[in-house]
Amino acid sequence: MFIYHKDQPLDDLGGGVTRRVLAHGGTMMAVEVRFEKGATGPLHHHPHEQLTYVLSGRFAFTIEGETREVGPGDTLYKAPDVVHGCVCLEAGVLLDTFTPQREDFLAAK
């Protein structure tokens, strides 16, 4: 399967955050999330495993009550149902990988 960035719709989540679902199939999904400076990913949890790779920008991420600053090249792992969220310190882009797929993201398209 080939997925072209230009062909994938951009979802405006409000508050300076946009999301673009990239490749997905089987039990995996890749999602690009863009943040403006000061935008937040509110604390939340879900039953999916999640890897986040910081492509650009700086973020203060909280995972299970621990907050750390991360930047380009850093990776974060969130186990299922672990509470996590972030604040964008410098505008940036994250690449999230989920397993299983986020059916809620696909239904929103």
PDB file of N, CA and C in Angstrom:
ATOM      1  N   MET A   1       0.843  -1.178   0.000  1.00  0.00           N
ATOM      2  CA  MET A   1       0.000   0.000   0.000  1.00  0.00           C
ATOM      3  C   MET A   1       0.891   1.244   0.000  1.00  0.00           C
ATOM      4  N   PHE A   2       0.571   2.195  -0.844  1.00  0.00           N
ATOM      5  CA  PHE A   2       1.274   3.480  -0.893  1.00  0.00           C
ATOM      6  C   PHE A   2       0.304   4.570  -0.456  1.00  0.00           C
ATOM      7  N   ILE A   3       0.740   5.392   0.469  1.00  0.00           N
ATOM      8  CA  ILE A   3      -0.091   6.487   0.975  1.00  0.00           C
ATOM      9  C   ILE A   3       0.632   7.793   0.676  1.00  0.00           C
ATOM     10  N   TYR A   4      -0.018   8.665  -0.078  1.00  0.00           N
ATOM     11  CA  TYR A   4       0.567   9.961  -0.418  1.00  0.00           C
ATOM     12  C   TYR A   4       0.017  11.031   0.515  1.00  0.00           C
ATOM     13  N   HIS A   5       0.931  11.738   1.160  1.00  0.00           N
ATOM     14  CA  HIS A   5       0.582  12.769   2.146  1.00  0.00           C
ATOM     15  C   HIS A   5      -0.454  13.734   1.588  1.00  0.00           C
ATOM     16  N   LYS A   6      -0.256  14.187   0.375  1.00  0.00           N
ATOM     17  CA  LYS A   6      -1.140  15.192  -0.234  1.00  0.00           C
ATOM     18  C   LYS A   6      -2.573  14.693  -0.414  1.00  0.00           C
ATOM     19  N   ASP A   7      -2.758  13.384  -0.422  1.00  0.00           N
ATOM     20  CA  ASP A   7      -4.083  12.808  -0.632  1.00  0.00           C
ATOM     21  C   ASP A   7      -4.845  12.531   0.660  1.00  0.00           C
ATOM     22  N   GLN A   8      -4.203  12.720   1.794  1.00  0.00           N
ATOM     23  CA  GLN A   8      -4.839  12.414   3.073  1.00  0.00           C
ATOM     24  C   GLN A   8      -5.463  13.672   3.673  1.00  0.00           C
ATOM     25  N   PRO A   9      -6.733  13.612   4.057  1.00  0.00           N
ATOM     26  CA  PRO A   9      -7.395  14.802   4.607  1.00  0.00           C
ATOM     27  C   PRO A   9      -6.785  15.235   5.942  1.00  0.00           C
ATOM     28  N   LEU A  10      -6.799  16.535   6.156  1.00  0.00           N
ATOM     29  CA  LEU A  10      -6.301  17.131   7.388  1.00  0.00           C
ATOM     30  C   LEU A  10      -7.494  17.469   8.271  1.00  0.00           C
ATOM     31  N   ASP A  11      -7.507  16.948   9.487  1.00  0.00           N
ATOM     32  CA  ASP A  11      -8.592  17.212  10.436  1.00  0.00           C
ATOM     33  C   ASP A  11      -8.150  18.302  11.400  1.00  0.00           C
ATOM     34  N   ASP A  12      -8.919  19.397  11.467  1.00  0.00           N
ATOM     35  CA  ASP A  12      -8.638  20.470  12.416  1.00  0.00           C
ATOM     36  C   ASP A  12      -9.302  20.111  13.733  1.00  0.00           C
ATOM     37  N   LEU A  13      -8.496  19.831  14.746  1.00  0.00           N
ATOM     38  CA  LEU A  13      -9.023  19.437  16.050  1.00  0.00           C
ATOM     39  C   LEU A  13      -9.300  20.637  16.947  1.00  0.00           C
ATOM     40  N   GLY A  14      -8.949  21.849  16.453  1.00  0.00           N
ATOM     41  CA  GLY A  14      -9.145  23.058  17.231  1.00  0.00           C
ATOM     42  C   GLY A  14      -8.002  23.298  18.194  1.00  0.00           C
ATOM     43  N   GLY A  15      -7.915  24.516  18.684  1.00  0.00           N
ATOM     44  CA  GLY A  15      -6.902  24.856  19.673  1.00  0.00           C
ATOM     45  C   GLY A  15      -5.479  24.768  19.168  1.00  0.00           C
ATOM     46  N   GLY A  16      -5.293  24.868  17.834  1.00  0.00           N
ATOM     47  CA  GLY A  16      -3.945  24.836  17.281  1.00  0.00           C
ATOM     48  C   GLY A  16      -3.399  23.444  17.018  1.00  0.00           C
ATOM     49  N   VAL A  17      -4.298  22.446  16.923  1.00  0.00           N
ATOM     50  CA  VAL A  17      -3.875  21.063  16.676  1.00  0.00           C
ATOM     51  C   VAL A  17      -4.582  20.531  15.430  1.00  0.00           C
ATOM     52  N   THR A  18      -3.813  19.921  14.521  1.00  0.00           N
ATOM     53  CA  THR A  18      -4.388  19.247  13.359  1.00  0.00           C
ATOM     54  C   THR A  18      -3.876  17.818  13.316  1.00  0.00           C
ATOM     55  N   ARG A  19      -4.674  16.946  12.685  1.00  0.00           N
ATOM     56  CA  ARG A  19      -4.328  15.529  12.605  1.00  0.00           C
ATOM     57  C   ARG A  19      -4.531  15.031  11.178  1.00  0.00           C
ATOM     58  N   ARG A  20      -3.589  14.214  10.707  1.00  0.00           N
ATOM     59  CA  ARG A  20      -3.695  13.589   9.396  1.00  0.00           C
ATOM     60  C   ARG A  20      -3.438  12.093   9.566  1.00  0.00           C
ATOM     61  N   VAL A  21      -4.457  11.271   9.320  1.00  0.00           N
ATOM     62  CA  VAL A  21      -4.284   9.821   9.367  1.00  0.00           C
ATOM     63  C   VAL A  21      -3.494   9.421   8.128  1.00  0.00           C
ATOM     64  N   LEU A  22      -2.422   8.686   8.340  1.00  0.00           N
ATOM     65  CA  LEU A  22      -1.556   8.250   7.247  1.00  0.00           C
ATOM     66  C   LEU A  22      -1.869   6.786   6.937  1.00  0.00           C
ATOM     67  N   ALA A  23      -0.871   5.957   6.825  1.00  0.00           N
ATOM     68  CA  ALA A  23      -1.091   4.547   6.514  1.00  0.00           C
ATOM     69  C   ALA A  23      -1.788   3.847   7.668  1.00  0.00           C
ATOM     70  N   HIS A  24      -2.688   2.925   7.323  1.00  0.00           N
ATOM     71  CA  HIS A  24      -3.354   2.114   8.337  1.00  0.00           C
ATOM     72  C   HIS A  24      -3.862   0.836   7.700  1.00  0.00           C
ATOM     73  N   GLY A  25      -3.836  -0.213   8.471  1.00  0.00           N
ATOM     74  CA  GLY A  25      -4.314  -1.503   8.003  1.00  0.00           C
ATOM     75  C   GLY A  25      -3.929  -2.566   9.006  1.00  0.00           C
ATOM     76  N   GLY A  26      -4.577  -3.711   8.923  1.00  0.00           N
ATOM     77  CA  GLY A  26      -4.285  -4.760   9.887  1.00  0.00           C
ATOM     78  C   GLY A  26      -4.517  -4.245  11.293  1.00  0.00           C
ATOM     79  N   THR A  27      -3.469  -4.237  12.100  1.00  0.00           N
ATOM     80  CA  THR A  27      -3.621  -3.763  13.483  1.00  0.00           C
ATOM     81  C   THR A  27      -2.820  -2.498  13.755  1.00  0.00           C
ATOM     82  N   MET A  28      -2.291  -1.855  12.694  1.00  0.00           N
ATOM     83  CA  MET A  28      -1.433  -0.682  12.900  1.00  0.00           C
ATOM     84  C   MET A  28      -1.990   0.561  12.218  1.00  0.00           C
ATOM     85  N   MET A  29      -1.559   1.723  12.734  1.00  0.00           N
ATOM     86  CA  MET A  29      -1.967   3.000  12.159  1.00  0.00           C
ATOM     87  C   MET A  29      -0.894   4.043  12.448  1.00  0.00           C
ATOM     88  N   ALA A  30      -0.584   4.865  11.443  1.00  0.00           N
ATOM     89  CA  ALA A  30       0.336   5.993  11.612  1.00  0.00           C
ATOM     90  C   ALA A  30      -0.452   7.289  11.439  1.00  0.00           C
ATOM     91  N   VAL A  31      -0.181   8.249  12.329  1.00  0.00           N
ATOM     92  CA  VAL A  31      -0.922   9.512  12.347  1.00  0.00           C
ATOM     93  C   VAL A  31       0.052  10.664  12.559  1.00  0.00           C
ATOM     94  N   GLU A  32      -0.070  11.699  11.737  1.00  0.00           N
ATOM     95  CA  GLU A  32       0.730  12.921  11.885  1.00  0.00           C
ATOM     96  C   GLU A  32      -0.108  13.937  12.657  1.00  0.00           C
ATOM     97  N   VAL A  33       0.493  14.511  13.709  1.00  0.00           N
ATOM     98  CA  VAL A  33      -0.220  15.512  14.504  1.00  0.00           C
ATOM     99  C   VAL A  33       0.643  16.765  14.571  1.00  0.00           C
ATOM    100  N   ARG A  34       0.075  17.899  14.152  1.00  0.00           N
ATOM    101  CA  ARG A  34       0.782  19.184  14.159  1.00  0.00           C
ATOM    102  C   ARG A  34       0.241  20.061  15.279  1.00  0.00           C
ATOM    103  N   PHE A  35       1.162  20.711  16.000  1.00  0.00           N
ATOM    104  CA  PHE A  35       0.806  21.578  17.115  1.00  0.00           C
ATOM    105  C   PHE A  35       1.384  22.969  16.903  1.00  0.00           C
ATOM    106  N   GLU A  36       0.567  23.980  17.161  1.00  0.00           N
ATOM    107  CA  GLU A  36       1.080  25.341  17.248  1.00  0.00           C
ATOM    108  C   GLU A  36       1.625  25.530  18.664  1.00  0.00           C
ATOM    109  N   LYS A  37       2.527  26.481  18.822  1.00  0.00           N
ATOM    110  CA  LYS A  37       3.074  26.774  20.150  1.00  0.00           C
ATOM    111  C   LYS A  37       1.930  27.066  21.119  1.00  0.00           C
ATOM    112  N   GLY A  38       1.984  26.442  22.286  1.00  0.00           N
ATOM    113  CA  GLY A  38       0.973  26.646  23.317  1.00  0.00           C
ATOM    114  C   GLY A  38      -0.218  25.702  23.233  1.00  0.00           C
ATOM    115  N   ALA A  39      -0.356  24.988  22.110  1.00  0.00           N
ATOM    116  CA  ALA A  39      -1.469  24.038  21.966  1.00  0.00           C
ATOM    117  C   ALA A  39      -1.253  22.851  22.897  1.00  0.00           C
ATOM    118  N   THR A  40      -2.348  22.215  23.280  1.00  0.00           N
ATOM    119  CA  THR A  40      -2.249  21.084  24.199  1.00  0.00           C
ATOM    120  C   THR A  40      -2.912  19.836  23.629  1.00  0.00           C
ATOM    121  N   GLY A  41      -2.384  18.717  24.048  1.00  0.00           N
ATOM    122  CA  GLY A  41      -3.036  17.425  23.900  1.00  0.00           C
ATOM    123  C   GLY A  41      -3.486  17.072  25.302  1.00  0.00           C
ATOM    124  N   PRO A  42      -4.756  17.290  25.629  1.00  0.00           N
ATOM    125  CA  PRO A  42      -5.233  17.105  27.005  1.00  0.00           C
ATOM    126  C   PRO A  42      -4.934  15.698  27.535  1.00  0.00           C
ATOM    127  N   LEU A  43      -4.788  15.593  28.855  1.00  0.00           N
ATOM    128  CA  LEU A  43      -4.590  14.285  29.469  1.00  0.00           C
ATOM    129  C   LEU A  43      -5.760  13.372  29.090  1.00  0.00           C
ATOM    130  N   HIS A  44      -5.420  12.156  28.675  1.00  0.00           N
ATOM    131  CA  HIS A  44      -6.425  11.180  28.263  1.00  0.00           C
ATOM    132  C   HIS A  44      -5.811   9.782  28.316  1.00  0.00           C
ATOM    133  N   HIS A  45      -6.619   8.788  28.044  1.00  0.00           N
ATOM    134  CA  HIS A  45      -6.121   7.417  27.940  1.00  0.00           C
ATOM    135  C   HIS A  45      -6.991   6.666  26.950  1.00  0.00           C
ATOM    136  N   HIS A  46      -6.490   5.572  26.441  1.00  0.00           N
ATOM    137  CA  HIS A  46      -7.209   4.741  25.476  1.00  0.00           C
ATOM    138  C   HIS A  46      -6.629   3.332  25.535  1.00  0.00           C
ATOM    139  N   PRO A  47      -7.343   2.362  24.973  1.00  0.00           N
ATOM    140  CA  PRO A  47      -6.885   0.973  25.072  1.00  0.00           C
ATOM    141  C   PRO A  47      -5.795   0.588  24.076  1.00  0.00           C
ATOM    142  N   HIS A  48      -5.285   1.543  23.322  1.00  0.00           N
ATOM    143  CA  HIS A  48      -4.280   1.259  22.296  1.00  0.00           C
ATOM    144  C   HIS A  48      -2.867   1.462  22.831  1.00  0.00           C
ATOM    145  N   GLU A  49      -1.909   0.691  22.315  1.00  0.00           N
ATOM    146  CA  GLU A  49      -0.501   1.001  22.529  1.00  0.00           C
ATOM    147  C   GLU A  49      -0.169   2.151  21.583  1.00  0.00           C
ATOM    148  N   GLN A  50       0.733   3.043  22.010  1.00  0.00           N
ATOM    149  CA  GLN A  50       1.067   4.203  21.194  1.00  0.00           C
ATOM    150  C   GLN A  50       2.550   4.526  21.306  1.00  0.00           C
ATOM    151  N   LEU A  51       3.169   4.703  20.142  1.00  0.00           N
ATOM    152  CA  LEU A  51       4.528   5.241  20.064  1.00  0.00           C
ATOM    153  C   LEU A  51       4.417   6.633  19.473  1.00  0.00           C
ATOM    154  N   THR A  52       5.120   7.588  20.038  1.00  0.00           N
ATOM    155  CA  THR A  52       5.164   8.950  19.500  1.00  0.00           C
ATOM    156  C   THR A  52       6.610   9.292  19.185  1.00  0.00           C
ATOM    157  N   TYR A  53       6.848   9.689  17.934  1.00  0.00           N
ATOM    158  CA  TYR A  53       8.170  10.124  17.490  1.00  0.00           C
ATOM    159  C   TYR A  53       8.089  11.619  17.219  1.00  0.00           C
ATOM    160  N   VAL A  54       8.972  12.401  17.839  1.00  0.00           N
ATOM    161  CA  VAL A  54       8.962  13.855  17.659  1.00  0.00           C
ATOM    162  C   VAL A  54       9.755  14.185  16.397  1.00  0.00           C
ATOM    163  N   LEU A  55       9.042  14.660  15.385  1.00  0.00           N
ATOM    164  CA  LEU A  55       9.680  15.061  14.130  1.00  0.00           C
ATOM    165  C   LEU A  55      10.284  16.457  14.235  1.00  0.00           C
ATOM    166  N   SER A  56       9.563  17.362  14.910  1.00  0.00           N
ATOM    167  CA  SER A  56      10.049  18.739  15.075  1.00  0.00           C
ATOM    168  C   SER A  56       9.350  19.370  16.271  1.00  0.00           C
ATOM    169  N   GLY A  57       9.896  20.484  16.742  1.00  0.00           N
ATOM    170  CA  GLY A  57       9.308  21.210  17.862  1.00  0.00           C
ATOM    171  C   GLY A  57       9.808  20.712  19.207  1.00  0.00           C
ATOM    172  N   ARG A  58       9.223  21.290  20.256  1.00  0.00           N
ATOM    173  CA  ARG A  58       9.536  20.879  21.627  1.00  0.00           C
ATOM    174  C   ARG A  58       8.212  20.738  22.361  1.00  0.00           C
ATOM    175  N   PHE A  59       8.148  19.716  23.208  1.00  0.00           N
ATOM    176  CA  PHE A  59       6.917  19.394  23.914  1.00  0.00           C
ATOM    177  C   PHE A  59       7.221  19.037  25.360  1.00  0.00           C
ATOM    178  N   ALA A  60       6.296  19.359  26.251  1.00  0.00           N
ATOM    179  CA  ALA A  60       6.329  18.850  27.625  1.00  0.00           C
ATOM    180  C   ALA A  60       5.283  17.744  27.660  1.00  0.00           C
ATOM    181  N   PHE A  61       5.738  16.507  27.730  1.00  0.00           N
ATOM    182  CA  PHE A  61       4.845  15.348  27.762  1.00  0.00           C
ATOM    183  C   PHE A  61       4.692  14.844  29.186  1.00  0.00           C
ATOM    184  N   THR A  62       3.472  14.490  29.528  1.00  0.00           N
ATOM    185  CA  THR A  62       3.188  13.854  30.805  1.00  0.00           C
ATOM    186  C   THR A  62       2.698  12.440  30.517  1.00  0.00           C
ATOM    187  N   ILE A  63       3.361  11.456  31.131  1.00  0.00           N
ATOM    188  CA  ILE A  63       2.961  10.058  31.015  1.00  0.00           C
ATOM    189  C   ILE A  63       2.931   9.488  32.430  1.00  0.00           C
ATOM    190  N   GLU A  64       1.771   9.001  32.838  1.00  0.00           N
ATOM    191  CA  GLU A  64       1.600   8.441  34.186  1.00  0.00           C
ATOM    192  C   GLU A  64       2.078   9.398  35.276  1.00  0.00           C
ATOM    193  N   GLY A  65       1.772  10.682  35.131  1.00  0.00           N
ATOM    194  CA  GLY A  65       2.095  11.672  36.152  1.00  0.00           C
ATOM    195  C   GLY A  65       3.503  12.222  36.102  1.00  0.00           C
ATOM    196  N   GLU A  66       4.352  11.700  35.219  1.00  0.00           N
ATOM    197  CA  GLU A  66       5.728  12.195  35.085  1.00  0.00           C
ATOM    198  C   GLU A  66       5.821  13.080  33.839  1.00  0.00           C
ATOM    199  N   THR A  67       6.336  14.296  34.002  1.00  0.00           N
ATOM    200  CA  THR A  67       6.455  15.236  32.891  1.00  0.00           C
ATOM    201  C   THR A  67       7.915  15.443  32.542  1.00  0.00           C
ATOM    202  N   ARG A  68       8.185  15.357  31.221  1.00  0.00           N
ATOM    203  CA  ARG A  68       9.543  15.595  30.715  1.00  0.00           C
ATOM    204  C   ARG A  68       9.458  16.361  29.403  1.00  0.00           C
ATOM    205  N   GLU A  69      10.493  17.148  29.123  1.00  0.00           N
ATOM    206  CA  GLU A  69      10.580  17.881  27.862  1.00  0.00           C
ATOM    207  C   GLU A  69      11.251  16.994  26.820  1.00  0.00           C
ATOM    208  N   VAL A  70      10.688  16.999  25.602  1.00  0.00           N
ATOM    209  CA  VAL A  70      11.229  16.199  24.507  1.00  0.00           C
ATOM    210  C   VAL A  70      11.329  17.057  23.243  1.00  0.00           C
ATOM    211  N   GLY A  71      12.200  16.629  22.330  1.00  0.00           N
ATOM    212  CA  GLY A  71      12.393  17.344  21.078  1.00  0.00           C
ATOM    213  C   GLY A  71      12.675  16.389  19.936  1.00  0.00           C
ATOM    214  N   PRO A  72      13.076  16.926  18.777  1.00  0.00           N
ATOM    215  CA  PRO A  72      13.267  16.124  17.577  1.00  0.00           C
ATOM    216  C   PRO A  72      14.144  14.894  17.810  1.00  0.00           C
ATOM    217  N   GLY A  73      13.644  13.761  17.323  1.00  0.00           N
ATOM    218  CA  GLY A  73      14.361  12.507  17.449  1.00  0.00           C
ATOM    219  C   GLY A  73      13.999  11.707  18.681  1.00  0.00           C
ATOM    220  N   ASP A  74      13.298  12.317  19.642  1.00  0.00           N
ATOM    221  CA  ASP A  74      12.905  11.598  20.853  1.00  0.00           C
ATOM    222  C   ASP A  74      11.645  10.766  20.569  1.00  0.00           C
ATOM    223  N   THR A  75      11.537   9.643  21.281  1.00  0.00           N
ATOM    224  CA  THR A  75      10.401   8.734  21.121  1.00  0.00           C
ATOM    225  C   THR A  75       9.793   8.445  22.485  1.00  0.00           C
ATOM    226  N   LEU A  76       8.468   8.344  22.521  1.00  0.00           N
ATOM    227  CA  LEU A  76       7.746   8.052  23.761  1.00  0.00           C
ATOM    228  C   LEU A  76       6.870   6.830  23.546  1.00  0.00           C
ATOM    229  N   TYR A  77       6.739   6.003  24.571  1.00  0.00           N
ATOM    230  CA  TYR A  77       5.866   4.836  24.529  1.00  0.00           C
ATOM    231  C   TYR A  77       4.775   5.018  25.570  1.00  0.00           C
ATOM    232  N   LYS A  78       3.532   4.782  25.135  1.00  0.00           N
ATOM    233  CA  LYS A  78       2.392   4.817  26.058  1.00  0.00           C
ATOM    234  C   LYS A  78       1.709   3.452  26.022  1.00  0.00           C
ATOM    235  N   ALA A  79       1.707   2.758  27.147  1.00  0.00           N
ATOM    236  CA  ALA A  79       1.028   1.468  27.255  1.00  0.00           C
ATOM    237  C   ALA A  79      -0.483   1.689  27.227  1.00  0.00           C
ATOM    238  N   PRO A  80      -1.245   0.641  26.940  1.00  0.00           N
ATOM    239  CA  PRO A  80      -2.699   0.783  26.951  1.00  0.00           C
ATOM    240  C   PRO A  80      -3.211   1.339  28.280  1.00  0.00           C
ATOM    241  N   ASP A  81      -4.167   2.258  28.175  1.00  0.00           N
ATOM    242  CA  ASP A  81      -4.869   2.855  29.316  1.00  0.00           C
ATOM    243  C   ASP A  81      -4.014   3.706  30.245  1.00  0.00           C
ATOM    244  N   VAL A  82      -2.794   4.048  29.849  1.00  0.00           N
ATOM    245  CA  VAL A  82      -1.943   4.940  30.636  1.00  0.00           C
ATOM    246  C   VAL A  82      -2.342   6.388  30.328  1.00  0.00           C
ATOM    247  N   VAL A  83      -2.525   7.188  31.363  1.00  0.00           N
ATOM    248  CA  VAL A  83      -2.906   8.595  31.177  1.00  0.00           C
ATOM    249  C   VAL A  83      -1.701   9.371  30.666  1.00  0.00           C
ATOM    250  N   HIS A  84      -1.931  10.147  29.574  1.00  0.00           N
ATOM    251  CA  HIS A  84      -0.854  10.924  28.967  1.00  0.00           C
ATOM    252  C   HIS A  84      -1.417  12.156  28.265  1.00  0.00           C
ATOM    253  N   GLY A  85      -0.546  13.132  28.028  1.00  0.00           N
ATOM    254  CA  GLY A  85      -0.918  14.355  27.332  1.00  0.00           C
ATOM    255  C   GLY A  85       0.319  15.207  27.142  1.00  0.00           C
ATOM    256  N   CYS A  86       0.155  16.356  26.469  1.00  0.00           N
ATOM    257  CA  CYS A  86       1.316  17.207  26.213  1.00  0.00           C
ATOM    258  C   CYS A  86       0.926  18.667  26.076  1.00  0.00           C
ATOM    259  N   VAL A  87       1.953  19.510  26.215  1.00  0.00           N
ATOM    260  CA  VAL A  87       1.854  20.938  25.926  1.00  0.00           C
ATOM    261  C   VAL A  87       2.956  21.231  24.928  1.00  0.00           C
ATOM    262  N   CYS A  88       2.614  21.935  23.857  1.00  0.00           N
ATOM    263  CA  CYS A  88       3.599  22.271  22.835  1.00  0.00           C
ATOM    264  C   CYS A  88       4.352  23.539  23.239  1.00  0.00           C
ATOM    265  N   LEU A  89       5.662  23.412  23.417  1.00  0.00           N
ATOM    266  CA  LEU A  89       6.510  24.525  23.830  1.00  0.00           C
ATOM    267  C   LEU A  89       7.064  25.303  22.641  1.00  0.00           C
ATOM    268  N   GLU A  90       7.212  24.617  21.517  1.00  0.00           N
ATOM    269  CA  GLU A  90       7.714  25.210  20.270  1.00  0.00           C
ATOM    270  C   GLU A  90       7.021  24.455  19.147  1.00  0.00           C
ATOM    271  N   ALA A  91       6.335  25.167  18.246  1.00  0.00           N
ATOM    272  CA  ALA A  91       5.530  24.532  17.198  1.00  0.00           C
ATOM    273  C   ALA A  91       6.234  23.314  16.624  1.00  0.00           C
ATOM    274  N   GLY A  92       5.460  22.235  16.439  1.00  0.00           N
ATOM    275  CA  GLY A  92       6.093  21.018  15.975  1.00  0.00           C
ATOM    276  C   GLY A  92       5.129  19.980  15.448  1.00  0.00           C
ATOM    277  N   VAL A  93       5.724  18.857  15.032  1.00  0.00           N
ATOM    278  CA  VAL A  93       4.985  17.756  14.422  1.00  0.00           C
ATOM    279  C   VAL A  93       5.371  16.451  15.115  1.00  0.00           C
ATOM    280  N   LEU A  94       4.356  15.650  15.417  1.00  0.00           N
ATOM    281  CA  LEU A  94       4.554  14.329  16.010  1.00  0.00           C
ATOM    282  C   LEU A  94       4.084  13.268  15.025  1.00  0.00           C
ATOM    283  N   LEU A  95       4.735  12.113  15.050  1.00  0.00           N
ATOM    284  CA  LEU A  95       4.280  10.955  14.295  1.00  0.00           C
ATOM    285  C   LEU A  95       3.870   9.905  15.318  1.00  0.00           C
ATOM    286  N   ASP A  96       2.568   9.621  15.377  1.00  0.00           N
ATOM    287  CA  ASP A  96       2.032   8.633  16.312  1.00  0.00           C
ATOM    288  C   ASP A  96       1.767   7.330  15.578  1.00  0.00           C
ATOM    289  N   THR A  97       2.124   6.220  16.218  1.00  0.00           N
ATOM    290  CA  THR A  97       1.804   4.894  15.709  1.00  0.00           C
ATOM    291  C   THR A  97       0.962   4.198  16.766  1.00  0.00           C
ATOM    292  N   PHE A  98      -0.169   3.655  16.333  1.00  0.00           N
ATOM    293  CA  PHE A  98      -1.089   2.990  17.244  1.00  0.00           C
ATOM    294  C   PHE A  98      -1.286   1.534  16.843  1.00  0.00           C
ATOM    295  N   THR A  99      -1.477   0.689  17.852  1.00  0.00           N
ATOM    296  CA  THR A  99      -1.955  -0.661  17.625  1.00  0.00           C
ATOM    297  C   THR A  99      -2.887  -1.011  18.768  1.00  0.00           C
ATOM    298  N   PRO A 100      -4.089  -1.526  18.539  1.00  0.00           N
ATOM    299  CA  PRO A 100      -4.681  -1.632  17.215  1.00  0.00           C
ATOM    300  C   PRO A 100      -5.002  -0.256  16.642  1.00  0.00           C
ATOM    301  N   GLN A 101      -5.544  -0.247  15.439  1.00  0.00           N
ATOM    302  CA  GLN A 101      -5.910   1.018  14.799  1.00  0.00           C
ATOM    303  C   GLN A 101      -6.904   1.795  15.644  1.00  0.00           C
ATOM    304  N   ARG A 102      -6.871   3.118  15.504  1.00  0.00           N
ATOM    305  CA  ARG A 102      -7.836   3.997  16.178  1.00  0.00           C
ATOM    306  C   ARG A 102      -9.074   4.091  15.300  1.00  0.00           C
ATOM    307  N   GLU A 103     -10.007   3.218  15.529  1.00  0.00           N
ATOM    308  CA  GLU A 103     -11.252   3.215  14.737  1.00  0.00           C
ATOM    309  C   GLU A 103     -11.987   4.543  14.882  1.00  0.00           C
ATOM    310  N   ASP A 104     -11.851   5.200  16.057  1.00  0.00           N
ATOM    311  CA  ASP A 104     -12.507   6.488  16.256  1.00  0.00           C
ATOM    312  C   ASP A 104     -11.947   7.541  15.304  1.00  0.00           C
ATOM    313  N   PHE A 105     -10.664   7.477  14.994  1.00  0.00           N
ATOM    314  CA  PHE A 105     -10.056   8.418  14.041  1.00  0.00           C
ATOM    315  C   PHE A 105     -10.605   8.150  12.633  1.00  0.00           C
ATOM    316  N   LEU A 106     -10.739   6.887  12.268  1.00  0.00           N
ATOM    317  CA  LEU A 106     -11.233   6.530  10.944  1.00  0.00           C
ATOM    318  C   LEU A 106     -12.696   6.904  10.781  1.00  0.00           C
ATOM    319  N   ALA A 107     -13.481   6.764  11.831  1.00  0.00           N
ATOM    320  CA  ALA A 107     -14.906   7.112  11.779  1.00  0.00           C
ATOM    321  C   ALA A 107     -15.104   8.609  11.635  1.00  0.00           C
ATOM    322  N   ALA A 108     -14.141   9.409  12.100  1.00  0.00           N
ATOM    323  CA  ALA A 108     -14.253  10.872  12.047  1.00  0.00           C
ATOM    324  C   ALA A 108     -13.965  11.414  10.654  1.00  0.00           C
ATOM    325  N   LYS A 109     -13.441  10.577   9.762  1.00  0.00           N
ATOM    326  CA  LYS A 109     -13.057  11.045   8.412  1.00  0.00           C
ATOM    327  C   LYS A 109     -14.270  11.254   7.545  1.00  0.00           C
TER     328      LYS A 109
END
